[in-house]
mmCIF file of C-alpha atoms in Angstrom:
data_model
loop_
_atom_site.group_PDB
_atom_site.id
_atom_site.type_symbol
_atom_site.label_atom_id
_atom_site.label_comp_id
_atom_site.label_asym_id
_atom_site.label_seq_id
_atom_site.Cartn_x
_atom_site.Cartn_y
_atom_site.Cartn_z
ATOM 1 C CA MET A 1 -50.825 3.918 -7.181
ATOM 2 C CA LYS A 2 -49.293 4.728 -3.950
ATOM 3 C CA LYS A 3 -46.485 1.693 -4.336
ATOM 4 C CA ILE A 4 -45.272 3.437 -7.794
ATOM 5 C CA ILE A 5 -45.036 6.598 -6.251
ATOM 6 C CA ASP A 6 -43.196 5.313 -2.964
ATOM 7 C CA LYS A 7 -41.269 3.362 -5.460
ATOM 8 C CA MET A 8 -40.422 6.660 -8.043
ATOM 9 C CA LYS A 9 -39.396 8.636 -4.417
ATOM 10 C CA ASN A 10 -36.763 5.572 -3.228
ATOM 11 C CA ILE A 11 -35.572 5.883 -7.164
ATOM 12 C CA LEU A 12 -34.967 9.476 -6.962
ATOM 13 C CA ILE A 13 -33.643 9.648 -3.395
ATOM 14 C CA SER A 14 -31.086 6.936 -4.312
ATOM 15 C CA TYR A 15 -30.226 8.981 -7.637
ATOM 16 C CA GLU A 16 -30.099 11.995 -5.444
ATOM 17 C CA GLU A 17 -27.650 10.106 -3.142
ATOM 18 C CA MET A 18 -25.599 8.928 -5.710
ATOM 19 C CA ILE A 19 -25.016 12.166 -6.658
ATOM 20 C CA VAL A 20 -24.029 14.422 -3.897
ATOM 21 C CA LEU A 21 -21.741 11.781 -2.662
ATOM 22 C CA SER A 22 -19.970 11.713 -5.747
ATOM 23 C CA LEU A 23 -19.093 15.675 -5.284
ATOM 24 C CA LEU A 24 -18.376 14.862 -1.887
ATOM 25 C CA GLY A 25 -15.970 12.282 -3.424
ATOM 26 C CA VAL A 26 -14.770 14.863 -5.430
ATOM 27 C CA VAL A 27 -13.874 17.671 -2.542
ATOM 28 C CA ILE A 28 -12.022 14.619 -0.571
ATOM 29 C CA GLY A 29 -9.953 13.968 -3.624
ATOM 30 C CA LEU A 30 -8.902 17.597 -4.327
ATOM 31 C CA ILE A 31 -8.136 18.126 -0.163
ATOM 32 C CA VAL A 32 -6.421 14.593 0.365
ATOM 33 C CA SER A 33 -4.102 15.210 -2.673
ATOM 34 C CA LEU A 34 -3.237 18.542 -1.403
ATOM 35 C CA PHE A 35 -2.449 16.424 1.812
ATOM 36 C CA GLU A 36 -0.618 13.476 -0.791
ATOM 37 C CA VAL A 37 1.567 16.253 -2.654
ATOM 38 C CA LEU A 38 3.126 17.517 0.303
ATOM 39 C CA PHE A 39 4.109 13.840 2.157
ATOM 40 C CA GLY A 40 5.229 12.906 -1.275
ATOM 41 C CA TYR A 41 6.999 16.241 -1.771
ATOM 42 C CA GLY A 42 8.642 16.616 1.441
ATOM 43 C CA LEU A 43 9.742 12.127 1.410
ATOM 44 C CA GLN A 44 11.769 12.197 -1.649
ATOM 45 C CA ALA A 45 13.425 15.857 -0.080
ATOM 46 C CA MET A 46 14.171 13.247 3.085
ATOM 47 C CA ILE A 47 15.036 10.570 0.670
ATOM 48 C CA ASP A 48 17.565 12.710 -1.415
ATOM 49 C CA LEU A 49 19.080 14.119 1.932
ATOM 50 C CA HIS A 50 19.621 10.880 3.118
ATOM 51 C CA HIS A 51 21.334 10.185 -0.589
ATOM 52 C CA LYS A 52 23.519 13.540 -0.349
ATOM 53 C CA THR A 53 25.279 11.963 3.069
ATOM 54 C CA GLY A 54 26.666 8.804 1.356
ATOM 55 C CA ASN A 55 24.145 6.503 3.886
ATOM 56 C CA TRP A 56 25.751 7.968 6.682
ATOM 57 C CA LEU A 57 22.929 9.206 8.602
ATOM 58 C CA LEU A 58 22.274 5.233 8.975
ATOM 59 C CA ILE A 59 24.301 5.898 12.129
ATOM 60 C CA GLY A 60 20.902 8.093 13.672
ATOM 61 C CA LEU A 61 18.742 5.410 12.594
ATOM 62 C CA PRO A 62 18.322 4.227 16.235
ATOM 63 C CA PHE A 63 17.918 8.149 17.676
ATOM 64 C CA ALA A 64 15.519 9.138 15.176
ATOM 65 C CA GLY A 65 13.095 5.600 16.636
ATOM 66 C CA LEU A 66 13.688 7.005 19.935
ATOM 67 C CA PHE A 67 12.200 10.535 18.795
ATOM 68 C CA ILE A 68 9.296 8.591 16.648
ATOM 69 C CA VAL A 69 8.711 6.679 19.880
ATOM 70 C CA TYR A 70 8.495 9.108 22.302
ATOM 71 C CA MET A 71 5.602 11.694 19.621
ATOM 72 C CA PHE A 72 3.787 8.906 19.376
ATOM 73 C CA GLN A 73 3.915 8.360 23.440
ATOM 74 C CA HIS A 74 3.010 11.469 24.589
ATOM 75 C CA TRP A 75 1.330 13.418 22.267
ATOM 76 C CA GLY A 76 -0.115 10.617 19.677
ATOM 77 C CA LYS A 77 -2.118 8.740 21.449
ATOM 78 C CA SER A 78 -4.649 6.671 19.426
ATOM 79 C CA ALA A 79 -2.517 7.215 15.843
ATOM 80 C CA ILE A 80 0.086 4.967 16.587
ATOM 81 C CA LYS A 81 -2.065 2.266 15.526
ATOM 82 C CA GLY A 82 -2.218 3.725 11.612
ATOM 83 C CA MET A 83 -3.966 1.188 9.365
ATOM 84 C CA ASN A 84 -5.266 -0.782 11.887
ATOM 85 C CA LEU A 85 -7.247 2.676 13.670
ATOM 86 C CA VAL A 86 -8.876 2.692 10.125
ATOM 87 C CA PHE A 87 -9.913 -1.025 10.287
ATOM 88 C CA GLU A 88 -11.050 -0.439 13.830
ATOM 89 C CA VAL A 89 -13.645 2.126 13.363
ATOM 90 C CA SER A 90 -14.846 0.335 9.736
ATOM 91 C CA GLN A 91 -16.057 -1.863 12.249
ATOM 92 C CA GLY A 92 -17.442 -0.503 14.552
ATOM 93 C CA ILE A 93 -14.516 -1.033 17.333
ATOM 94 C CA THR A 94 -13.204 3.137 18.036
ATOM 95 C CA ARG A 95 -15.615 5.271 16.845
ATOM 96 C CA TYR A 96 -12.839 8.223 15.622
ATOM 97 C CA ILE A 97 -9.602 8.829 13.653
ATOM 98 C CA PRO A 98 -7.730 11.392 14.997
ATOM 99 C CA LYS A 99 -7.038 14.612 12.821
ATOM 100 C CA ARG A 100 -3.680 14.236 14.555
ATOM 101 C CA LEU A 101 -2.652 11.080 12.989
ATOM 102 C CA VAL A 102 -1.976 12.955 9.645
ATOM 103 C CA PRO A 103 1.208 15.350 10.993
ATOM 104 C CA PHE A 104 2.078 12.408 13.141
ATOM 105 C CA MET A 105 2.287 9.693 10.345
ATOM 106 C CA ILE A 106 3.758 12.004 8.108
ATOM 107 C CA GLY A 107 6.487 12.941 10.495
ATOM 108 C CA GLY A 108 7.047 9.578 11.215
ATOM 109 C CA THR A 109 7.983 8.176 7.694
ATOM 110 C CA TRP A 110 9.490 10.995 7.241
ATOM 111 C CA LEU A 111 12.272 10.499 9.646
ATOM 112 C CA SER A 112 12.206 6.916 8.521
ATOM 113 C CA ASN A 113 13.583 7.133 5.268
ATOM 114 C CA LEU A 114 15.686 10.480 5.918
ATOM 115 C CA PHE A 115 17.647 8.194 8.273
ATOM 116 C CA GLY A 116 17.739 4.948 6.102
ATOM 117 C CA ALA A 117 14.936 2.170 7.658
ATOM 118 C CA SER A 118 13.587 -0.096 5.033
ATOM 119 C CA VAL A 119 9.629 1.479 5.357
ATOM 120 C CA GLY A 120 7.272 2.078 2.316
ATOM 121 C CA ARG A 121 4.652 4.607 2.093
ATOM 122 C CA GLU A 122 1.035 3.781 1.048
ATOM 123 C CA GLY A 123 0.172 3.006 4.856
ATOM 124 C CA VAL A 124 0.874 6.834 5.606
ATOM 125 C CA ALA A 125 -1.407 7.517 2.327
ATOM 126 C CA MET A 126 -4.353 5.613 3.042
ATOM 127 C CA GLN A 127 -4.443 6.837 6.706
ATOM 128 C CA ILE A 128 -4.215 10.622 5.672
ATOM 129 C CA GLY A 129 -7.283 9.495 3.150
ATOM 130 C CA ALA A 130 -9.089 7.950 5.391
ATOM 131 C CA THR A 131 -9.136 10.350 7.858
ATOM 132 C CA VAL A 132 -9.706 13.455 5.711
ATOM 133 C CA SER A 133 -12.697 11.363 4.202
ATOM 134 C CA HIS A 134 -14.099 9.762 7.870
ATOM 135 C CA VAL A 135 -13.921 14.021 9.487
ATOM 136 C CA ILE A 136 -16.554 14.939 6.309
ATOM 137 C CA GLY A 137 -17.895 12.145 6.811
ATOM 138 C CA ARG A 138 -19.395 12.585 10.259
ATOM 139 C CA HIS A 139 -21.155 15.824 8.639
ATOM 140 C CA PHE A 140 -22.914 13.291 6.404
ATOM 141 C CA LYS A 141 -23.975 10.453 9.079
ATOM 142 C CA LYS A 142 -28.461 10.251 7.545
ATOM 143 C CA TYR A 143 -26.780 7.812 4.342
ATOM 144 C CA GLU A 144 -26.811 4.572 5.096
ATOM 145 C CA ASN A 145 -23.654 2.937 5.616
ATOM 146 C CA ALA A 146 -21.904 6.493 5.191
ATOM 147 C CA LYS A 147 -19.015 5.040 7.632
ATOM 148 C CA THR A 148 -17.702 2.688 5.673
ATOM 149 C CA ILE A 149 -18.686 4.609 2.251
ATOM 150 C CA PHE A 150 -15.955 7.501 3.458
ATOM 151 C CA LEU A 151 -13.479 5.373 4.391
ATOM 152 C CA VAL A 152 -13.398 3.831 1.129
ATOM 153 C CA CYS A 153 -14.082 7.336 -0.790
ATOM 154 C CA GLY A 154 -10.798 8.502 1.275
ATOM 155 C CA MET A 155 -8.638 5.800 1.448
ATOM 156 C CA ALA A 156 -8.537 5.172 -2.808
ATOM 157 C CA ALA A 157 -8.079 9.499 -2.827
ATOM 158 C CA GLY A 158 -5.303 8.983 -0.971
ATOM 159 C CA PHE A 159 -3.396 5.777 -2.850
ATOM 160 C CA ALA A 160 -4.429 7.459 -6.239
ATOM 161 C CA GLY A 161 -3.221 10.824 -5.086
ATOM 162 C CA LEU A 162 0.619 9.416 -3.807
ATOM 163 C CA PHE A 163 0.848 6.923 -6.755
ATOM 164 C CA GLY A 164 -1.077 7.928 -9.450
ATOM 165 C CA THR A 165 -3.008 5.334 -10.030
ATOM 166 C CA PRO A 166 -6.688 6.019 -10.050
ATOM 167 C CA PHE A 167 -8.086 2.406 -11.103
ATOM 168 C CA THR A 168 -5.868 0.108 -8.729
ATOM 169 C CA ALA A 169 -6.871 2.785 -5.698
ATOM 170 C CA VAL A 170 -10.913 2.477 -6.706
ATOM 171 C CA PHE A 171 -10.520 -1.643 -6.689
ATOM 172 C CA PHE A 172 -8.121 -1.576 -3.563
ATOM 173 C CA ALA A 173 -9.945 0.286 -1.622
ATOM 174 C CA MET A 174 -13.152 -1.167 -2.220
ATOM 175 C CA GLU A 175 -12.146 -4.814 -1.642
ATOM 176 C CA VAL A 176 -8.920 -4.541 1.292
ATOM 177 C CA LEU A 177 -11.252 -3.860 4.305
ATOM 178 C CA VAL A 178 -13.086 -7.169 3.950
ATOM 179 C CA ALA A 179 -11.042 -9.647 1.653
ATOM 180 C CA GLY A 180 -13.466 -11.075 -1.322
ATOM 181 C CA VAL A 181 -15.689 -8.775 -0.652
ATOM 182 C CA LEU A 182 -16.201 -5.842 -2.751
ATOM 183 C CA LYS A 183 -18.113 -2.324 -1.363
ATOM 184 C CA PHE A 184 -20.152 -1.175 -4.505
ATOM 185 C CA ARG A 185 -22.269 1.048 -2.573
ATOM 186 C CA ALA A 186 -19.187 3.138 -2.588
ATOM 187 C CA MET A 187 -18.179 2.858 -5.823
ATOM 188 C CA ALA A 188 -19.614 6.649 -7.498
ATOM 189 C CA PRO A 189 -17.451 8.580 -4.409
ATOM 190 C CA THR A 190 -14.228 5.993 -4.575
ATOM 191 C CA LEU A 191 -14.549 6.475 -8.229
ATOM 192 C CA THR A 192 -14.609 10.704 -8.127
ATOM 193 C CA ALA A 193 -11.751 10.768 -5.244
ATOM 194 C CA ALA A 194 -9.506 8.909 -6.821
ATOM 195 C CA PHE A 195 -9.442 10.098 -10.441
ATOM 196 C CA SER A 196 -9.594 13.768 -8.898
ATOM 197 C CA ALA A 197 -6.672 12.957 -6.433
ATOM 198 C CA ALA A 198 -4.664 11.601 -9.300
ATOM 199 C CA TRP A 199 -6.147 14.631 -11.646
ATOM 200 C CA LEU A 200 -4.425 16.890 -8.971
ATOM 201 C CA SER A 201 -1.273 14.974 -8.004
ATOM 202 C CA GLY A 202 -0.455 14.604 -11.100
ATOM 203 C CA PHE A 203 -0.699 18.669 -12.090
ATOM 204 C CA PHE A 204 1.467 19.044 -9.061
ATOM 205 C CA GLY A 205 4.595 16.906 -10.347
ATOM 206 C CA ILE A 206 3.207 13.411 -8.443
ATOM 207 C CA TYR A 207 2.948 11.100 -11.367
ATOM 208 C CA LYS A 208 2.947 7.208 -11.357
ATOM 209 C CA SER A 209 5.373 4.857 -11.877
ATOM 210 C CA SER A 210 5.520 3.660 -15.232
ATOM 211 C CA PHE A 211 7.578 1.306 -17.074
ATOM 212 C CA GLN A 212 8.047 0.874 -20.614
ATOM 213 C CA LEU A 213 9.041 -3.020 -20.982
ATOM 214 C CA VAL A 214 10.554 -4.641 -23.972
ATOM 215 C CA LEU A 215 7.483 -5.689 -26.183
ATOM 216 C CA TYR A 216 6.772 -9.023 -25.372
ATOM 217 C CA SER A 217 4.988 -10.920 -28.207
ATOM 218 C CA PHE A 218 3.149 -14.099 -26.646
ATOM 219 C CA GLU A 219 1.603 -17.015 -28.147
ATOM 220 C CA PHE A 220 -1.443 -17.899 -25.171
ATOM 221 C CA ASN A 221 -1.156 -21.742 -25.095
ATOM 222 C CA TRP A 222 -0.008 -24.638 -22.622
ATOM 223 C CA LYS A 223 3.554 -23.845 -22.939
ATOM 224 C CA LEU A 224 2.977 -20.372 -21.648
ATOM 225 C CA ILE A 225 0.329 -21.426 -19.089
ATOM 226 C CA ILE A 226 2.249 -23.477 -17.111
ATOM 227 C CA PRO A 227 5.036 -21.033 -16.128
ATOM 228 C CA LEU A 228 2.000 -18.494 -15.134
ATOM 229 C CA VAL A 229 0.925 -20.774 -12.806
ATOM 230 C CA GLY A 230 4.119 -21.503 -11.219
ATOM 231 C CA LEU A 231 4.994 -18.268 -10.791
ATOM 232 C CA GLY A 232 1.459 -17.266 -9.707
ATOM 233 C CA ILE A 233 2.387 -19.843 -6.815
ATOM 234 C CA LEU A 234 5.661 -18.863 -6.422
ATOM 235 C CA PHE A 235 4.684 -15.399 -5.706
ATOM 236 C CA GLY A 236 1.868 -16.340 -3.634
ATOM 237 C CA ILE A 237 4.055 -17.850 -1.485
ATOM 238 C CA VAL A 238 6.312 -15.022 -0.475
ATOM 239 C CA GLY A 239 3.702 -12.545 -1.009
ATOM 240 C CA GLY A 240 1.991 -14.519 1.927
ATOM 241 C CA ALA A 241 4.858 -15.583 3.932
ATOM 242 C CA PHE A 242 5.254 -11.597 4.372
ATOM 243 C CA ALA A 243 2.257 -11.274 5.854
ATOM 244 C CA TRP A 244 2.801 -13.860 8.489
ATOM 245 C CA SER A 245 5.989 -13.097 9.060
ATOM 246 C CA LEU A 246 5.643 -9.271 9.340
ATOM 247 C CA SER A 247 2.700 -10.368 11.915
ATOM 248 C CA ARG A 248 4.239 -13.200 13.698
ATOM 249 C CA THR A 249 7.286 -10.822 13.824
ATOM 250 C CA LYS A 250 5.801 -7.544 15.477
ATOM 251 C CA LYS A 251 4.021 -10.163 18.346
ATOM 252 C CA LYS A 252 7.331 -11.387 19.217
ATOM 253 C CA MET A 253 9.232 -8.185 19.222
ATOM 254 C CA MET A 254 6.833 -7.124 22.070
ATOM 255 C CA ALA A 255 7.279 -10.336 23.980
ATOM 256 C CA TRP A 256 10.142 -10.333 24.171
ATOM 257 C CA MET A 257 11.095 -5.852 24.165
ATOM 258 C CA PRO A 258 7.858 -4.621 25.779
ATOM 259 C CA ASP A 259 9.041 -1.381 26.055
ATOM 260 C CA PRO A 260 8.880 0.436 22.860
ATOM 261 C CA TYR A 261 12.157 2.503 23.572
ATOM 262 C CA LYS A 262 14.567 -0.032 24.306
ATOM 263 C CA ARG A 263 12.711 -2.068 21.318
ATOM 264 C CA VAL A 264 13.268 1.067 18.616
ATOM 265 C CA LEU A 265 16.836 1.440 20.303
ATOM 266 C CA ILE A 266 18.485 -1.533 20.133
ATOM 267 C CA GLY A 267 16.471 -2.341 16.927
ATOM 268 C CA GLY A 268 17.715 0.343 15.530
ATOM 269 C CA MET A 269 20.647 0.027 16.369
ATOM 270 C CA ILE A 270 20.823 -3.286 14.426
ATOM 271 C CA ALA A 271 18.779 -2.120 11.502
ATOM 272 C CA ALA A 272 21.575 0.633 10.962
ATOM 273 C CA VAL A 273 24.176 -1.856 11.080
ATOM 274 C CA LEU A 274 22.890 -4.363 8.490
ATOM 275 C CA LEU A 275 21.361 -1.841 6.033
ATOM 276 C CA PHE A 276 25.110 -0.105 5.702
ATOM 277 C CA VAL A 277 27.171 -3.493 5.990
ATOM 278 C CA LEU A 278 24.272 -4.945 3.427
ATOM 279 C CA CYS A 279 25.978 -3.463 0.518
ATOM 280 C CA SER A 280 26.255 0.532 1.473
ATOM 281 C CA GLY A 281 21.998 1.378 1.917
ATOM 282 C CA ARG A 282 20.825 -0.771 -0.998
ATOM 283 C CA TYR A 283 17.878 -2.320 1.287
ATOM 284 C CA SER A 284 17.371 1.001 2.786
ATOM 285 C CA MET A 285 14.024 3.331 1.989
ATOM 286 C CA LEU A 286 11.222 2.308 -0.212
ATOM 287 C CA GLY A 287 12.656 0.580 -2.396
ATOM 288 C CA GLU A 288 12.227 2.018 -5.906
ATOM 289 C CA ASN A 289 16.097 2.048 -6.460
ATOM 290 C CA LEU A 290 15.772 -2.150 -6.502
ATOM 291 C CA ILE A 291 12.658 -1.740 -8.958
ATOM 292 C CA GLU A 292 14.180 0.591 -11.398
ATOM 293 C CA ASP A 293 17.411 -1.525 -11.103
ATOM 294 C CA SER A 294 14.161 -4.724 -12.758
ATOM 295 C CA PHE A 295 12.687 -3.111 -15.299
ATOM 296 C CA GLN A 296 16.127 -1.468 -16.169
ATOM 297 C CA TYR A 297 18.371 -4.166 -16.325
ATOM 298 C CA GLY A 298 20.067 -2.684 -13.998
ATOM 299 C CA THR A 299 21.942 -4.995 -11.088
ATOM 300 C CA VAL A 300 20.164 -7.475 -9.783
ATOM 301 C CA TYR A 301 21.582 -10.022 -7.304
ATOM 302 C CA TRP A 302 19.117 -13.155 -6.746
ATOM 303 C CA TYR A 303 19.239 -12.366 -2.365
ATOM 304 C CA ASP A 304 17.613 -8.699 -3.097
ATOM 305 C CA TRP A 305 14.234 -10.046 -3.046
ATOM 306 C CA ILE A 306 14.788 -11.841 0.505
ATOM 307 C CA CYS A 307 17.010 -9.066 1.898
ATOM 308 C CA LYS A 308 14.677 -6.368 1.359
ATOM 309 C CA PHE A 309 11.706 -9.028 2.349
ATOM 310 C CA GLY A 310 13.734 -9.468 6.042
ATOM 311 C CA LEU A 311 14.269 -5.945 6.750
ATOM 312 C CA THR A 312 11.310 -4.097 5.896
ATOM 313 C CA ILE A 313 9.417 -6.543 8.301
ATOM 314 C CA PHE A 314 12.482 -5.977 11.217
ATOM 315 C CA CYS A 315 12.091 -1.998 10.762
ATOM 316 C CA LEU A 316 8.653 -2.294 10.807
ATOM 317 C CA SER A 317 8.460 -5.095 13.717
ATOM 318 C CA VAL A 318 10.745 -2.881 16.169
ATOM 319 C CA GLY A 319 8.592 0.647 15.979
ATOM 320 C CA PHE A 320 9.723 2.388 12.542
ATOM 321 C CA MET A 321 7.035 4.327 10.062
ATOM 322 C CA GLY A 322 5.611 3.586 6.947
ATOM 323 C CA GLY A 323 3.975 1.340 4.915
ATOM 324 C CA GLU A 324 4.789 -2.387 3.131
ATOM 325 C CA VAL A 325 3.265 -2.161 -0.133
ATOM 326 C CA THR A 326 6.423 -0.380 -2.179
ATOM 327 C CA PRO A 327 8.598 -2.974 -0.810
ATOM 328 C CA LEU A 328 6.720 -5.764 -1.563
ATOM 329 C CA PHE A 329 6.595 -3.837 -5.442
ATOM 330 C CA ALA A 330 10.545 -3.891 -5.278
ATOM 331 C CA ILE A 331 10.377 -7.398 -3.597
ATOM 332 C CA GLY A 332 8.002 -8.534 -6.022
ATOM 333 C CA ALA A 333 10.238 -7.447 -9.138
ATOM 334 C CA THR A 334 13.501 -8.271 -8.089
ATOM 335 C CA LEU A 335 11.871 -11.837 -7.641
ATOM 336 C CA GLY A 336 10.517 -11.908 -10.164
ATOM 337 C CA PHE A 337 14.030 -10.885 -12.585
ATOM 338 C CA CYS A 338 16.160 -13.374 -10.872
ATOM 339 C CA VAL A 339 13.879 -16.502 -11.602
ATOM 340 C CA SER A 340 12.795 -15.738 -15.139
ATOM 341 C CA PRO A 341 15.310 -18.141 -17.016
ATOM 342 C CA ILE A 342 14.140 -21.073 -14.916
ATOM 343 C CA PHE A 343 10.033 -19.945 -16.813
ATOM 344 C CA GLY A 344 11.320 -19.039 -19.690
ATOM 345 C CA ILE A 345 9.327 -15.245 -19.562
ATOM 346 C CA PRO A 346 11.994 -12.423 -19.996
ATOM 347 C CA PRO A 347 13.489 -10.426 -16.678
ATOM 348 C CA ALA A 348 11.449 -7.712 -17.119
ATOM 349 C CA MET A 349 8.167 -8.799 -18.193
ATOM 350 C CA CYS A 350 8.616 -11.678 -14.786
ATOM 351 C CA ALA A 351 9.636 -8.712 -12.722
ATOM 352 C CA ALA A 352 6.129 -6.740 -13.569
ATOM 353 C CA LEU A 353 4.711 -9.589 -13.088
ATOM 354 C CA GLY A 354 5.977 -10.200 -9.194
ATOM 355 C CA TYR A 355 5.965 -6.369 -8.845
ATOM 356 C CA ALA A 356 1.898 -6.816 -9.090
ATOM 357 C CA ALA A 357 1.271 -10.371 -7.546
ATOM 358 C CA VAL A 358 3.259 -10.454 -4.111
ATOM 359 C CA PHE A 359 1.985 -6.630 -3.395
ATOM 360 C CA GLY A 360 -1.804 -8.891 -4.419
ATOM 361 C CA ALA A 361 -0.595 -11.755 -1.643
ATOM 362 C CA GLY A 362 0.788 -9.836 0.661
ATOM 363 C CA THR A 363 -2.630 -7.283 0.818
ATOM 364 C CA ASN A 364 -5.067 -10.839 0.735
ATOM 365 C CA THR A 365 -6.522 -8.091 -2.771
ATOM 366 C CA TYR A 366 -7.381 -10.300 -6.004
ATOM 367 C CA LEU A 367 -8.568 -7.551 -8.233
ATOM 368 C CA ALA A 368 -6.373 -4.205 -7.405
ATOM 369 C CA SER A 369 -3.535 -7.090 -8.109
ATOM 370 C CA ILE A 370 -4.586 -7.176 -11.655
ATOM 371 C CA MET A 371 -5.586 -3.751 -12.705
ATOM 372 C CA ILE A 372 -1.518 -2.548 -11.333
ATOM 373 C CA GLY A 373 -0.183 -4.325 -13.717
ATOM 374 C CA MET A 374 -2.221 -2.713 -16.350
ATOM 375 C CA GLU A 375 -2.710 0.512 -14.822
ATOM 376 C CA ILE A 376 1.492 0.306 -14.766
ATOM 377 C CA PHE A 377 2.780 -1.646 -17.416
ATOM 378 C CA GLY A 378 -0.058 -2.067 -19.857
ATOM 379 C CA PHE A 379 -3.280 -3.354 -20.578
ATOM 380 C CA GLN A 380 -2.475 -5.846 -23.596
ATOM 381 C CA TYR A 381 -0.885 -7.945 -20.899
ATOM 382 C CA PHE A 382 -3.766 -8.191 -19.433
ATOM 383 C CA PRO A 383 -3.982 -12.049 -19.433
ATOM 384 C CA LEU A 384 -1.011 -12.819 -17.863
ATOM 385 C CA PHE A 385 -1.296 -10.614 -15.402
ATOM 386 C CA PHE A 386 -4.430 -12.482 -14.300
ATOM 387 C CA ILE A 387 -3.482 -15.807 -14.656
ATOM 388 C CA VAL A 388 -0.314 -15.026 -12.033
ATOM 389 C CA CYS A 389 -2.722 -12.709 -9.758
ATOM 390 C CA SER A 390 -4.972 -14.921 -9.791
ATOM 391 C CA VAL A 391 -3.214 -17.903 -8.605
ATOM 392 C CA ALA A 392 -1.005 -15.627 -6.249
ATOM 393 C CA TYR A 393 -4.455 -15.312 -4.858
ATOM 394 C CA LEU A 394 -5.093 -18.691 -4.361
ATOM 395 C CA VAL A 395 -2.399 -19.599 -2.589
ATOM 396 C CA ASN A 396 -1.981 -16.788 -0.408
ATOM 397 C CA ARG A 397 -4.903 -18.489 1.769
ATOM 398 C CA ASN A 398 -5.810 -14.885 3.330
ATOM 399 C CA LYS A 399 -3.149 -14.004 5.063
ATOM 400 C CA SER A 400 -2.186 -9.810 4.924
ATOM 401 C CA ILE A 401 -0.463 -7.471 5.997
ATOM 402 C CA TYR A 402 -3.428 -5.615 7.714
ATOM 403 C CA ALA A 403 -3.565 -7.584 11.050
ATOM 404 C CA LEU A 404 -7.532 -6.480 11.234
ATOM 405 C CA GLN A 405 -8.623 -7.159 7.514
ATOM 406 C CA GLN A 406 -11.908 -9.594 8.047
ATOM 407 C CA ARG A 407 -12.459 -12.106 5.197
ATOM 408 C CA GLU A 408 -16.091 -13.297 3.970
ATOM 409 C CA GLY A 409 -17.098 -16.117 5.876
#
């Protein structure tokens, strides 16, 4: 009888924990979303201002880089680690994420985009979420694995709040800390955090990217599977190469120019010249212009993905702030568009497959890449995204843009 009573108590405790964490997830999602709205609108204002100047703000890119480095060196302290700090806390290497990480990363990314650096935004979104949830989670240490649960919950809220894709955010946050392992214990608060963040961001006008593809009717047979496998191999190689090249370039840059001021000044000068000379700023900032051209049958050059690939890695390696995911979307979309005639798949559909698969290969995440393809382009294309993203994930062989991402085994 005592065993039955104890078992019932444990069940009630587990349900109580799930309910409390789920409610906390809602609170975290709503708070994080407010920060994402501020960040998103501010970022768009920076991008609009850059375009209004006709890319002449590229002249100030090296000086913006100097200010960013000075800001982090004097006041940012450990915040300069960015996403690596989130991984360190998850792994027990570091105990705290400082609150200052939020304003410093927001400010650094705003400045980088204002002056035209080829960087993304998702890293900041997830860092905002992780910081907010970490601060809240300090008061709820009684729950088992509370630290990791709150980090996953916060990252999902950050991703969903900025991109408006809660389904993807849930899977991405649950699998990104340890590749090949889902943090199922964090599922309940992660779900509530992601959906509440996406809802409030949508209320304030931050909507997800969605593209209406020309309806692609396909017959699922070997004639289709073979080119899909070929695309998966290609996208997996490119995504993995991006992650490998980013890691190697950062290390090389630090070895060649240990002084961060010298590195960002010289690197900023080189980046400004390249960004201006190569199609007058076509590869500056997030890369959303390239994504839109790929799905609206605009002008897409065969070398677009190569330029975006190289310039994003260079800008991030010399010291500019921002993320890698949106550039990965742009690289995958433009590559897919260009190779579509080879594989016999419509350009926009091929761009969509590249959009999802290169993202998955670059971040070493599997389920999130399939989900983002369906969430943005349509659930009817699940078989296509499943095959391409699965092959890309296998080809990648555990390379990731996140240096401290752990691997199963």
